[in-house]
Amino acid sequence: MPSAKLCLLIAVSIWVMSFTANVETRNQTSFLETEKKVLMPDSASEGKQLAMQYCQRCHLFPEPALLDKYTWANSVLPNMGQRLGVKFPDKDPFADLLPEEEKEIRRLNIYPDAAQLSNAEWEKIVKYYTQEAPPEPLPQKPQPPVSDQLALFSAREITVSDHAVPKTTLLKYDRTSSQLYVGDAQNALYVLDSAFRLSDTWWLDTPPTDMDFPRNAPPSLLTIGIFPPSEQKLGRLMSLEKTAGPAGTSLNIQLLPRPVQFASADLNMDGKNDAVICGFGNHSGKLCWLDNFQPEKEHILKNLPGARKVEIADFNHDKKPDIIALMAQAREEISVFYNLGNGKFREKTVLQFPPSYGMSYFELADFNKDGYQDILLTNGDNWDLSPVKKNYHGVRIYLNNGKDNFREAWFYPLYGASKAVARDFDQDGDLDIAATSFYNDLDNPAHGFIYLSNEGKMNFKASATPAAAPGKWLTMEAADFDKDGDVDIVLGSYFHTVGEVSKLVSHGVMSFPQMLLLTNTKK
């Protein structure tokens, strides 16, 4: 039977659903109606020219068709206007901020006091988007139906914490010790043995987001500082050890801007490993590398927010480690940083998208077996200002032509796509894909996880499982957990709010596992 804590949560969820529905009904389209009254007649071309002039200061130009009229008028355009110094009587960008957050955002001049354009120019931009945008979000193109039979995997729910609502921030498998590390937003790090039993718990100062397992050294652990958007630099990269090692051997790199991932390699080829850290931040952040993990030897690759994921590979085959990085937070791009030697890098932007694309993850993999690294990419974030379905969110494969020019070869539409990994799950010699959707409206909760079997010639067959319905899968790890020679999957669930739980309750879900283990039955 459900616990008393869970029953109370479900009752609150039902109340929230009914209350929210009433509030949303009362608050429809006020900003859009106001704008219609004040706009002066102008040509669409003038508005487009102004939009291209001002929007492209910070990111790729967004076409009106990317969002519906209501979302442009009531959310995205007001936010853009505030960033250009436009004032709205009923909208204060600092209203809900803590004093320390407001101080930093004012210092960064995110919302300037002086308008950067005239009222007439701003009205032309608003008119361009509200006239040219579709009345509703554009639908996805028709796709073959998703099979609800996930024949290759058997599913098992796993929960090791006593929290009613899971908040899993990290899944990382140590192949040497056969242990799975599970991070939790409640500042916990759980260690599971090969049978997925809890063997240890670490209590941390902030939520963990990434780990690495160097040889002959304790694990390296990255913590984010503050999980929700914040300007505070409280993240750390540290050694995970019960007792401090000899002086100078333990990691304790502090004051990182909401770091979410890191990688290590000997970038300057001096015989010592260096760290590349994704300081995602919020309005500010950075992508940097630290010579020999020393913060006083920091080298900035990009002094911008949104660094989400890095990998290290030799792209131009000159025997020097290069860096490839995904930048989100409006810039939405992937860049290769070619290693020029002596700690110097040259950047080449290889993919770039408008802000609403919401880049969320990438992996390198050679899909066409030509010896060059291709890119497996998911985009489905950007939920803060435009929580609507987007037909361009999903999973993509970009093939490398051998000169690090990438073309899209395959796209699978998946609302809120969060992460995808490429492995030969069915052991037929080609790469299959496991993908998760996190920012979705839960019309079909089971499709929060999609398995895409490679049928050859860039054709993939989609399958799902009802066992995935009880979770919002933010994290995923793929490894041979049971040591039988094939690749298994574990998913980690994260709920932001009670409202998200409410939606699942409305679909009949009454339990919320922390993880879902998908054991590969191929062997």
Short mmCIF file of C-alpha atoms in Angstrom, two decimals:
data_model
loop_
_atom_site.label_atom_id
_atom_site.label_comp_id
_atom_site.label_asym_id
_atom_site.label_seq_id
_atom_site.Cartn_x
_atom_site.Cartn_y
_atom_site.Cartn_z
CA MET A 1 0.00 0.00 0.00
CA PRO A 2 1.16 3.59 -0.59
CA SER A 3 2.91 5.23 2.36
CA ALA A 4 1.23 8.01 4.34
CA LYS A 5 3.74 10.48 2.87
CA LEU A 6 2.88 9.39 -0.67
CA CYS A 7 -0.89 9.52 -0.01
CA LEU A 8 -0.54 13.07 1.26
CA LEU A 9 1.51 13.98 -1.80
CA ILE A 10 -1.14 12.55 -4.13
CA ALA A 11 -3.91 14.47 -2.35
CA VAL A 12 -1.96 17.71 -2.66
CA SER A 13 -1.28 16.94 -6.32
CA ILE A 14 -4.97 16.57 -7.12
CA TRP A 15 -5.73 19.90 -5.41
CA VAL A 16 -2.92 21.60 -7.34
CA MET A 17 -4.28 20.28 -10.65
CA SER A 18 -7.75 21.70 -10.08
CA PHE A 19 -6.44 25.04 -8.79
CA THR A 20 -3.95 25.46 -11.64
CA ALA A 21 -6.58 24.74 -14.27
CA ASN A 22 -8.81 27.51 -12.91
CA VAL A 23 -5.97 30.04 -12.75
CA GLU A 24 -4.80 29.31 -16.29
CA THR A 25 -8.33 29.77 -17.62
CA ARG A 26 -8.57 33.24 -16.07
CA ASN A 27 -5.18 34.48 -17.34
CA GLN A 28 -5.35 34.06 -21.11
CA THR A 29 -3.62 36.24 -23.73
CA SER A 30 -3.74 39.58 -21.90
CA PHE A 31 -0.37 40.75 -23.19
CA LEU A 32 -1.15 39.76 -26.78
CA GLU A 33 -4.44 41.67 -26.70
CA THR A 34 -2.71 44.76 -25.28
CA GLU A 35 -0.06 44.70 -27.99
CA LYS A 36 -2.71 44.49 -30.71
CA LYS A 37 -4.19 47.76 -29.46
CA VAL A 38 -0.97 49.80 -29.39
CA LEU A 39 0.80 48.65 -32.56
CA MET A 40 1.05 51.05 -35.46
CA PRO A 41 0.85 49.81 -39.07
CA ASP A 42 4.29 48.76 -40.32
CA SER A 43 5.56 46.36 -42.90
CA ALA A 44 6.68 42.93 -41.79
CA SER A 45 10.02 43.49 -43.49
CA GLU A 46 10.86 46.44 -41.20
CA GLY A 47 10.10 44.35 -38.13
CA LYS A 48 12.17 41.47 -39.46
CA GLN A 49 15.15 43.71 -40.18
CA LEU A 50 15.02 45.13 -36.66
CA ALA A 51 14.63 41.67 -35.16
CA MET A 52 17.66 40.44 -37.08
CA GLN A 53 19.62 43.48 -35.96
CA TYR A 54 18.87 43.12 -32.25
CA CYS A 55 18.27 39.38 -31.78
CA GLN A 56 21.51 38.35 -33.42
CA ARG A 57 23.54 40.31 -30.92
CA CYS A 58 23.25 37.34 -28.58
CA HIS A 59 22.14 34.32 -30.60
CA LEU A 60 21.06 32.96 -33.96
CA PHE A 61 18.01 34.68 -35.47
CA PRO A 62 14.76 32.91 -34.45
CA GLU A 63 12.11 32.65 -37.16
CA PRO A 64 8.53 33.43 -36.03
CA ALA A 65 7.34 29.91 -36.92
CA LEU A 66 9.44 28.43 -34.12
CA LEU A 67 6.78 29.42 -31.56
CA ASP A 68 3.09 30.25 -31.50
CA LYS A 69 1.71 33.79 -31.25
CA TYR A 70 0.72 33.53 -27.59
CA THR A 71 4.15 32.31 -26.46
CA TRP A 72 5.94 35.01 -28.43
CA ALA A 73 3.70 37.78 -27.13
CA ASN A 74 3.33 36.78 -23.49
CA SER A 75 6.69 35.26 -22.63
CA VAL A 76 9.57 35.37 -25.10
CA LEU A 77 9.14 38.91 -26.44
CA PRO A 78 8.69 40.52 -23.01
CA ASN A 79 11.88 38.80 -21.85
CA MET A 80 13.72 39.94 -24.96
CA GLY A 81 12.40 43.46 -24.50
CA GLN A 82 13.62 43.62 -20.92
CA ARG A 83 17.08 42.57 -22.10
CA LEU A 84 16.96 45.53 -24.50
CA GLY A 85 15.93 47.94 -21.76
CA VAL A 86 12.22 48.00 -22.65
CA LYS A 87 10.05 48.54 -19.57
CA PHE A 88 6.69 46.85 -18.97
CA PRO A 89 4.47 48.19 -16.16
CA ASP A 90 3.43 44.74 -14.93
CA LYS A 91 6.76 42.92 -15.39
CA ASP A 92 9.75 43.35 -13.09
CA PRO A 93 12.70 41.05 -13.91
CA PHE A 94 14.04 41.45 -10.37
CA ALA A 95 10.75 40.86 -8.54
CA ASP A 96 11.35 37.29 -7.36
CA LEU A 97 15.12 37.34 -6.98
CA LEU A 98 17.10 36.98 -3.79
CA PRO A 99 19.16 40.09 -2.98
CA GLU A 100 22.46 38.39 -3.88
CA GLU A 101 21.03 37.25 -7.22
CA GLU A 102 19.66 40.70 -8.03
CA LYS A 103 22.99 42.31 -7.19
CA GLU A 104 24.89 40.06 -9.58
CA ILE A 105 22.38 40.38 -12.41
CA ARG A 106 22.46 44.15 -12.09
CA ARG A 107 26.24 44.03 -12.18
CA LEU A 108 26.09 41.98 -15.38
CA ASN A 109 23.63 44.53 -16.83
CA ILE A 110 21.36 41.78 -18.11
CA TYR A 111 18.38 44.15 -18.00
CA PRO A 112 19.80 47.61 -18.85
CA ASP A 113 18.21 50.74 -17.42
CA ALA A 114 18.35 52.59 -20.74
CA ALA A 115 16.39 51.29 -23.72
CA GLN A 116 18.58 50.08 -26.59
CA LEU A 117 15.93 50.94 -29.19
CA SER A 118 12.94 53.25 -29.56
CA ASN A 119 9.37 52.31 -28.65
CA ALA A 120 8.43 52.46 -32.31
CA GLU A 121 11.20 50.03 -33.24
CA TRP A 122 10.21 47.66 -30.46
CA GLU A 123 6.57 47.72 -31.57
CA LYS A 124 7.63 46.79 -35.10
CA ILE A 125 9.52 43.76 -33.77
CA VAL A 126 6.51 42.68 -31.71
CA LYS A 127 4.19 43.11 -34.66
CA TYR A 128 6.48 41.09 -36.92
CA TYR A 129 6.48 38.09 -34.60
CA THR A 130 2.82 38.21 -33.58
CA GLN A 131 1.69 38.56 -37.19
CA GLU A 132 4.00 35.97 -38.72
CA ALA A 133 3.91 33.31 -35.99
CA PRO A 134 1.39 30.45 -36.25
CA PRO A 135 -1.65 30.61 -33.95
CA GLU A 136 -0.70 27.24 -32.42
CA PRO A 137 2.59 25.34 -32.16
CA LEU A 138 3.29 23.51 -35.41
CA PRO A 139 2.74 19.74 -35.17
CA GLN A 140 5.36 17.06 -35.61
CA LYS A 141 5.61 15.37 -38.97
CA PRO A 142 3.92 11.95 -39.04
CA GLN A 143 6.13 9.13 -37.80
CA PRO A 144 5.71 5.35 -37.69
CA PRO A 145 3.97 4.36 -34.44
CA VAL A 146 6.10 3.59 -31.40
CA SER A 147 5.93 -0.05 -30.35
CA ASP A 148 4.98 -0.52 -26.71
CA GLN A 149 6.89 -3.80 -26.59
CA LEU A 150 10.50 -3.32 -25.51
CA ALA A 151 11.49 -6.90 -26.20
CA LEU A 152 15.24 -6.48 -25.73
CA PHE A 153 15.04 -5.30 -22.10
CA SER A 154 13.43 -6.36 -18.86
CA ALA A 155 12.48 -3.55 -16.47
CA ARG A 156 12.93 -3.25 -12.72
CA GLU A 157 12.20 -0.29 -10.44
CA ILE A 158 14.87 0.71 -7.92
CA THR A 159 14.60 3.14 -5.01
CA VAL A 160 17.27 3.61 -2.36
CA SER A 161 16.27 6.91 -0.75
CA ASP A 162 13.30 7.53 1.54
CA HIS A 163 12.07 10.62 -0.32
CA ALA A 164 8.55 10.44 -1.72
CA VAL A 165 9.56 12.31 -4.88
CA PRO A 166 12.83 11.39 -6.64
CA LYS A 167 15.36 14.06 -7.59
CA THR A 168 18.17 12.13 -9.28
CA THR A 169 20.92 14.40 -10.60
CA LEU A 170 23.65 11.89 -11.45
CA LEU A 171 24.16 8.30 -12.57
CA LYS A 172 27.76 7.22 -13.03
CA TYR A 173 29.11 3.69 -13.22
CA ASP A 174 32.60 2.72 -12.07
CA ARG A 175 33.55 -0.24 -14.24
CA THR A 176 36.53 -1.11 -12.06
CA SER A 177 34.58 -1.49 -8.82
CA SER A 178 31.24 -2.41 -10.49
CA GLN A 179 29.56 0.29 -8.41
CA LEU A 180 26.85 2.70 -9.53
CA TYR A 181 26.95 6.20 -8.04
CA VAL A 182 23.56 7.89 -7.76
CA GLY A 183 23.41 11.62 -7.09
CA ASP A 184 20.40 13.28 -5.49
CA ALA A 185 19.35 16.94 -5.37
CA GLN A 186 18.88 16.53 -1.62
CA ASN A 187 22.70 16.63 -1.38
CA ALA A 188 23.20 12.87 -1.26
CA LEU A 189 25.41 10.49 -3.19
CA TYR A 190 24.37 6.85 -2.97
CA VAL A 191 26.72 3.99 -3.85
CA LEU A 192 25.11 0.81 -5.18
CA ASP A 193 26.87 -2.52 -5.51
CA SER A 194 26.69 -4.86 -8.51
CA ALA A 195 23.30 -6.15 -7.32
CA PHE A 196 21.99 -2.54 -7.03
CA ARG A 197 21.93 -2.72 -3.25
CA LEU A 198 22.85 0.36 -1.24
CA SER A 199 26.40 -0.05 0.03
CA ASP A 200 27.32 3.50 1.08
CA THR A 201 25.94 7.03 1.34
CA TRP A 202 27.82 10.31 1.14
CA TRP A 203 26.21 13.51 2.40
CA LEU A 204 27.43 16.53 0.46
CA ASP A 205 27.11 20.29 0.67
CA THR A 206 25.38 20.59 -2.74
CA PRO A 207 23.95 18.22 -5.39
CA PRO A 208 26.41 16.10 -7.42
CA THR A 209 26.38 16.35 -11.22
CA ASP A 210 29.37 14.39 -12.56
CA MET A 211 32.12 11.96 -11.58
CA ASP A 212 35.31 10.48 -12.93
CA PHE A 213 37.32 7.49 -11.77
CA PRO A 214 41.04 8.12 -12.29
CA ARG A 215 43.46 5.25 -11.88
CA ASN A 216 45.36 5.04 -8.60
CA ALA A 217 43.38 7.92 -7.11
CA PRO A 218 40.04 8.51 -5.37
CA PRO A 219 37.01 9.31 -7.55
CA SER A 220 36.65 12.93 -8.64
CA LEU A 221 33.25 14.45 -7.87
CA LEU A 222 31.64 17.57 -9.32
CA THR A 223 28.91 19.36 -7.36
CA ILE A 224 26.76 22.12 -8.83
CA GLY A 225 26.33 24.50 -5.92
CA ILE A 226 22.73 25.57 -6.51
CA PHE A 227 20.60 23.37 -8.74
CA PRO A 228 17.97 25.95 -9.85
CA PRO A 229 19.19 28.83 -12.07
CA SER A 230 21.55 31.02 -10.07
CA GLU A 231 24.51 33.38 -10.40
CA GLN A 232 26.12 32.11 -7.21
CA LYS A 233 29.42 30.32 -7.72
CA LEU A 234 29.22 27.52 -5.17
CA GLY A 235 30.19 24.53 -7.32
CA ARG A 236 33.16 22.31 -6.48
CA LEU A 237 35.38 19.68 -8.06
CA MET A 238 36.80 17.51 -5.30
CA SER A 239 38.21 14.14 -4.38
CA LEU A 240 35.71 11.70 -2.91
CA GLU A 241 37.56 10.20 0.02
CA LYS A 242 36.77 9.43 3.64
CA THR A 243 40.03 10.86 4.92
CA ALA A 244 42.22 13.46 3.28
CA GLY A 245 45.21 12.13 1.39
CA PRO A 246 48.76 13.48 1.59
CA ALA A 247 49.09 17.24 1.31
CA GLY A 248 48.58 18.46 -2.24
CA THR A 249 47.02 15.24 -3.55
CA SER A 250 43.33 15.90 -2.85
CA LEU A 251 41.16 17.91 -5.23
CA ASN A 252 39.18 20.83 -3.84
CA ILE A 253 38.48 23.33 -6.62
CA GLN A 254 35.88 25.83 -5.47
CA LEU A 255 33.88 28.85 -6.67
CA LEU A 256 32.72 27.18 -9.89
CA PRO A 257 29.63 28.65 -11.65
CA ARG A 258 27.02 25.84 -11.47
CA PRO A 259 29.28 23.22 -13.09
CA VAL A 260 27.45 20.31 -14.71
CA GLN A 261 30.15 18.17 -16.36
CA PHE A 262 33.91 17.83 -16.75
CA ALA A 263 36.47 15.79 -18.66
CA SER A 264 40.18 15.19 -18.22
CA ALA A 265 43.15 14.63 -20.53
CA ASP A 266 46.72 15.82 -20.94
CA LEU A 267 45.83 18.80 -23.12
CA ASN A 268 49.24 20.50 -23.14
CA MET A 269 51.07 17.16 -23.29
CA ASP A 270 53.26 17.79 -20.26
CA GLY A 271 52.64 14.35 -18.79
CA LYS A 272 49.94 15.55 -16.36
CA ASN A 273 46.18 15.40 -16.78
CA ASP A 274 44.23 18.63 -17.09
CA ALA A 275 40.53 19.31 -16.43
CA VAL A 276 37.96 20.82 -18.80
CA ILE A 277 34.99 22.12 -16.78
CA CYS A 278 31.53 23.10 -18.01
CA GLY A 279 30.49 26.00 -15.77
CA PHE A 280 26.91 26.26 -17.02
CA GLY A 281 26.07 29.18 -14.73
CA ASN A 282 22.93 31.12 -15.57
CA HIS A 283 23.38 34.61 -17.02
CA SER A 284 27.12 34.19 -16.60
CA GLY A 285 29.29 31.09 -16.78
CA LYS A 286 32.37 29.73 -18.52
CA LEU A 287 33.98 26.85 -20.33
CA CYS A 288 37.54 26.54 -19.08
CA TRP A 289 40.43 24.16 -18.65
CA LEU A 290 42.74 23.91 -15.67
CA ASP A 291 46.37 22.98 -16.22
CA ASN A 292 47.06 19.96 -13.97
CA PHE A 293 43.71 20.60 -12.21
CA GLN A 294 45.15 23.80 -10.70
CA PRO A 295 42.62 26.67 -10.46
CA GLU A 296 45.41 29.25 -10.53
CA LYS A 297 46.30 27.95 -14.01
CA GLU A 298 42.87 28.51 -15.54
CA HIS A 299 42.46 29.03 -19.29
CA ILE A 300 39.10 30.34 -20.54
CA LEU A 301 37.80 28.75 -23.73
CA LYS A 302 34.45 30.60 -23.70
CA ASN A 303 33.48 33.23 -21.16
CA LEU A 304 29.75 32.61 -21.58
CA PRO A 305 26.99 30.70 -19.80
CA GLY A 306 25.54 27.43 -21.03
CA ALA A 307 28.53 25.06 -21.18
CA ARG A 308 26.74 21.72 -20.98
CA LYS A 309 28.96 18.89 -22.23
CA VAL A 310 32.53 18.34 -23.44
CA GLU A 311 34.37 15.43 -24.98
CA ILE A 312 38.04 15.15 -25.85
CA ALA A 313 39.16 13.57 -29.13
CA ASP A 314 41.77 14.07 -31.84
CA PHE A 315 39.59 15.49 -34.62
CA ASN A 316 42.29 16.48 -37.11
CA HIS A 317 44.50 13.44 -36.47
CA ASP A 318 47.56 15.47 -35.46
CA LYS A 319 48.03 13.40 -32.28
CA LYS A 320 46.98 16.29 -30.03
CA PRO A 321 43.79 16.13 -27.94
CA ASP A 322 41.09 18.51 -29.19
CA ILE A 323 37.95 19.56 -27.32
CA ILE A 324 34.36 19.54 -28.54
CA ALA A 325 31.81 21.40 -26.44
CA LEU A 326 28.07 22.04 -26.40
CA MET A 327 26.96 25.53 -25.39
CA ALA A 328 23.30 26.03 -24.49
CA GLN A 329 21.55 28.92 -22.73
CA ALA A 330 20.42 30.74 -25.91
CA ARG A 331 23.66 30.40 -27.91
CA GLU A 332 22.86 26.77 -28.80
CA GLU A 333 26.00 25.68 -30.58
CA ILE A 334 28.65 23.00 -30.76
CA SER A 335 32.27 24.00 -31.27
CA VAL A 336 35.50 22.12 -31.82
CA PHE A 337 38.56 23.60 -30.15
CA TYR A 338 41.60 22.45 -32.11
CA ASN A 339 44.71 21.98 -30.03
CA LEU A 340 47.48 24.15 -31.48
CA GLY A 341 50.01 23.07 -28.87
CA ASN A 342 51.49 24.96 -25.93
CA GLY A 343 48.07 25.29 -24.33
CA LYS A 344 46.55 27.21 -27.26
CA PHE A 345 43.29 26.34 -29.03
CA ARG A 346 41.46 27.50 -32.16
CA GLU A 347 37.66 27.40 -32.13
CA LYS A 348 35.47 26.27 -35.02
CA THR A 349 31.69 26.41 -34.55
CA VAL A 350 30.33 23.34 -36.33
CA LEU A 351 26.63 23.49 -35.40
CA GLN A 352 24.42 26.40 -34.39
CA PHE A 353 20.70 26.77 -33.68
CA PRO A 354 18.15 29.36 -32.51
CA PRO A 355 17.51 29.64 -28.74
CA SER A 356 14.25 27.69 -28.66
CA TYR A 357 16.01 24.58 -29.94
CA GLY A 358 17.20 23.98 -26.39
CA MET A 359 20.34 21.89 -26.87
CA SER A 360 20.57 19.35 -24.06
CA TYR A 361 23.21 16.69 -24.79
CA PHE A 362 25.54 15.20 -27.38
CA GLU A 363 27.79 12.20 -27.87
CA LEU A 364 30.48 11.38 -30.39
CA ALA A 365 29.99 8.15 -32.33
CA ASP A 366 30.91 6.83 -35.78
CA PHE A 367 27.52 5.90 -37.21
CA ASN A 368 28.60 5.27 -40.81
CA LYS A 369 31.90 3.56 -39.93
CA ASP A 370 34.05 5.89 -42.02
CA GLY A 371 36.58 6.53 -39.26
CA TYR A 372 35.34 10.04 -38.44
CA GLN A 373 33.47 11.12 -35.34
CA ASP A 374 29.81 11.92 -35.95
CA ILE A 375 27.53 13.74 -33.51
CA LEU A 376 24.47 12.32 -31.78
CA LEU A 377 22.53 15.31 -30.47
CA THR A 378 19.41 15.92 -28.40
CA ASN A 379 17.52 19.18 -28.19
CA GLY A 380 14.48 19.63 -26.00
CA ASP A 381 15.27 22.10 -23.23
CA ASN A 382 14.33 25.81 -23.29
CA TRP A 383 11.29 25.16 -21.14
CA ASP A 384 11.52 28.27 -18.97
CA LEU A 385 10.11 30.82 -21.41
CA SER A 386 8.32 28.59 -23.91
CA PRO A 387 6.79 25.49 -22.29
CA VAL A 388 4.99 24.41 -25.45
CA LYS A 389 5.44 21.50 -27.82
CA LYS A 390 8.09 22.13 -30.46
CA ASN A 391 8.12 20.01 -33.59
CA TYR A 392 11.88 20.50 -34.00
CA HIS A 393 12.77 19.04 -30.61
CA GLY A 394 14.20 15.55 -30.78
CA VAL A 395 17.22 13.37 -31.53
CA ARG A 396 19.56 14.02 -34.43
CA ILE A 397 22.56 12.43 -36.11
CA TYR A 398 25.08 14.70 -37.84
CA LEU A 399 27.59 12.97 -40.09
CA ASN A 400 31.17 14.21 -40.36
CA ASN A 401 32.48 14.64 -43.91
CA GLY A 402 36.04 14.08 -42.74
CA LYS A 403 36.79 17.79 -42.39
CA ASP A 404 34.60 18.38 -39.34
CA ASN A 405 31.76 19.74 -41.42
CA PHE A 406 28.58 18.13 -40.16
CA ARG A 407 25.29 17.57 -41.99
CA GLU A 408 22.05 16.32 -40.51
CA ALA A 409 21.46 12.75 -41.69
CA TRP A 410 18.61 11.70 -39.40
CA PHE A 411 16.04 13.27 -37.10
CA TYR A 412 13.60 11.65 -34.70
CA PRO A 413 11.04 14.09 -33.25
CA LEU A 414 10.77 13.77 -29.48
CA TYR A 415 9.24 16.53 -27.40
CA GLY A 416 11.57 17.55 -24.59
CA ALA A 417 14.46 15.32 -25.70
CA SER A 418 17.01 15.33 -22.90
CA LYS A 419 19.71 12.74 -23.54
CA ALA A 420 20.66 10.04 -26.03
CA VAL A 421 23.42 7.45 -26.02
CA ALA A 422 24.67 5.32 -28.92
CA ARG A 423 25.56 1.68 -28.25
CA ASP A 424 25.20 -1.61 -30.10
CA PHE A 425 22.53 -2.81 -27.71
CA ASP A 426 21.30 -5.69 -29.89
CA GLN A 427 24.84 -6.69 -30.92
CA ASP A 428 24.17 -6.74 -34.65
CA GLY A 429 27.18 -4.61 -35.56
CA ASP A 430 25.63 -1.13 -35.76
CA LEU A 431 24.81 1.60 -33.27
CA ASP A 432 21.38 1.77 -31.69
CA ILE A 433 20.13 4.72 -29.64
CA ALA A 434 18.55 5.02 -26.21
CA ALA A 435 16.89 8.40 -25.64
CA THR A 436 15.04 10.14 -22.83
CA SER A 437 12.52 12.96 -22.80
CA PHE A 438 12.42 15.12 -19.70
CA TYR A 439 10.66 18.38 -20.55
CA ASN A 440 7.42 16.91 -21.84
CA ASP A 441 3.75 17.43 -21.13
CA LEU A 442 3.30 13.77 -20.23
CA ASP A 443 0.54 13.05 -22.74
CA ASN A 444 2.12 9.62 -22.94
CA PRO A 445 4.40 9.17 -19.90
CA ALA A 446 5.76 5.84 -21.13
CA HIS A 447 7.42 7.66 -24.02
CA GLY A 448 9.76 9.42 -21.63
CA PHE A 449 12.16 6.67 -22.72
CA ILE A 450 12.53 5.63 -26.35
CA TYR A 451 14.71 2.82 -27.69
CA LEU A 452 15.68 3.25 -31.34
CA SER A 453 16.88 0.06 -33.00
CA ASN A 454 19.17 0.64 -35.98
CA GLU A 455 17.63 -1.09 -39.00
CA GLY A 456 20.35 0.13 -41.39
CA LYS A 457 20.64 3.03 -43.86
CA MET A 458 19.70 5.60 -41.19
CA ASN A 459 16.42 3.89 -40.41
CA PHE A 460 15.54 3.35 -36.76
CA LYS A 461 12.60 1.50 -35.22
CA ALA A 462 11.17 3.10 -32.06
CA SER A 463 10.06 1.14 -29.00
CA ALA A 464 8.96 2.10 -25.49
CA THR A 465 7.85 0.36 -22.33
CA PRO A 466 4.95 1.04 -19.92
CA ALA A 467 7.50 0.54 -17.13
CA ALA A 468 8.92 4.00 -17.95
CA ALA A 469 5.62 5.79 -17.22
CA PRO A 470 6.25 6.53 -13.49
CA GLY A 471 9.36 8.67 -14.02
CA LYS A 472 10.71 11.88 -15.46
CA TRP A 473 14.03 10.64 -16.71
CA LEU A 474 16.68 13.35 -16.37
CA THR A 475 19.72 11.07 -16.17
CA MET A 476 20.78 7.87 -17.91
CA GLU A 477 23.76 5.53 -17.76
CA ALA A 478 24.55 2.64 -20.10
CA ALA A 479 26.96 -0.15 -19.14
CA ASP A 480 27.21 -3.90 -18.76
CA PHE A 481 25.99 -3.87 -15.16
CA ASP A 482 25.42 -7.63 -14.90
CA LYS A 483 28.69 -8.54 -16.68
CA ASP A 484 27.02 -10.79 -19.25
CA GLY A 485 28.54 -9.18 -22.34
CA ASP A 486 25.77 -6.79 -23.43
CA VAL A 487 24.88 -3.20 -22.54
CA ASP A 488 22.20 -2.45 -19.97
CA ILE A 489 20.57 0.90 -19.13
CA VAL A 490 19.59 2.63 -15.92
CA LEU A 491 17.38 5.74 -15.88
CA GLY A 492 17.23 8.32 -13.09
CA SER A 493 14.04 10.25 -12.34
CA TYR A 494 13.82 13.90 -11.31
CA PHE A 495 10.69 15.91 -10.47
CA HIS A 496 10.94 19.69 -10.19
CA THR A 497 7.52 20.33 -8.68
CA VAL A 498 4.41 18.76 -7.20
CA GLY A 499 2.63 19.86 -10.38
CA GLU A 500 4.71 17.40 -12.40
CA VAL A 501 3.73 14.64 -10.00
CA SER A 502 0.11 15.71 -10.43
CA LYS A 503 0.21 15.04 -14.15
CA LEU A 504 1.40 11.50 -13.59
CA VAL A 505 -1.23 10.95 -10.90
CA SER A 506 -3.85 11.99 -13.46
CA HIS A 507 -2.56 9.15 -15.66
CA GLY A 508 -3.01 6.63 -12.87
CA VAL A 509 0.61 6.54 -11.69
CA MET A 510 0.74 6.03 -7.93
CA SER A 511 4.42 5.25 -7.24
CA PHE A 512 7.54 7.12 -8.27
CA PRO A 513 10.72 5.04 -8.43
CA GLN A 514 14.09 6.71 -8.16
CA MET A 515 15.54 4.62 -10.98
CA LEU A 516 14.48 2.20 -13.68
CA LEU A 517 16.90 -0.60 -14.55
CA LEU A 518 16.56 -1.96 -18.09
CA THR A 519 18.48 -5.22 -18.22
CA ASN A 520 19.51 -6.30 -21.70
CA THR A 521 18.25 -9.83 -22.38
CA LYS A 522 20.24 -10.34 -25.59
CA LYS A 523 22.72 -12.68 -23.89
#
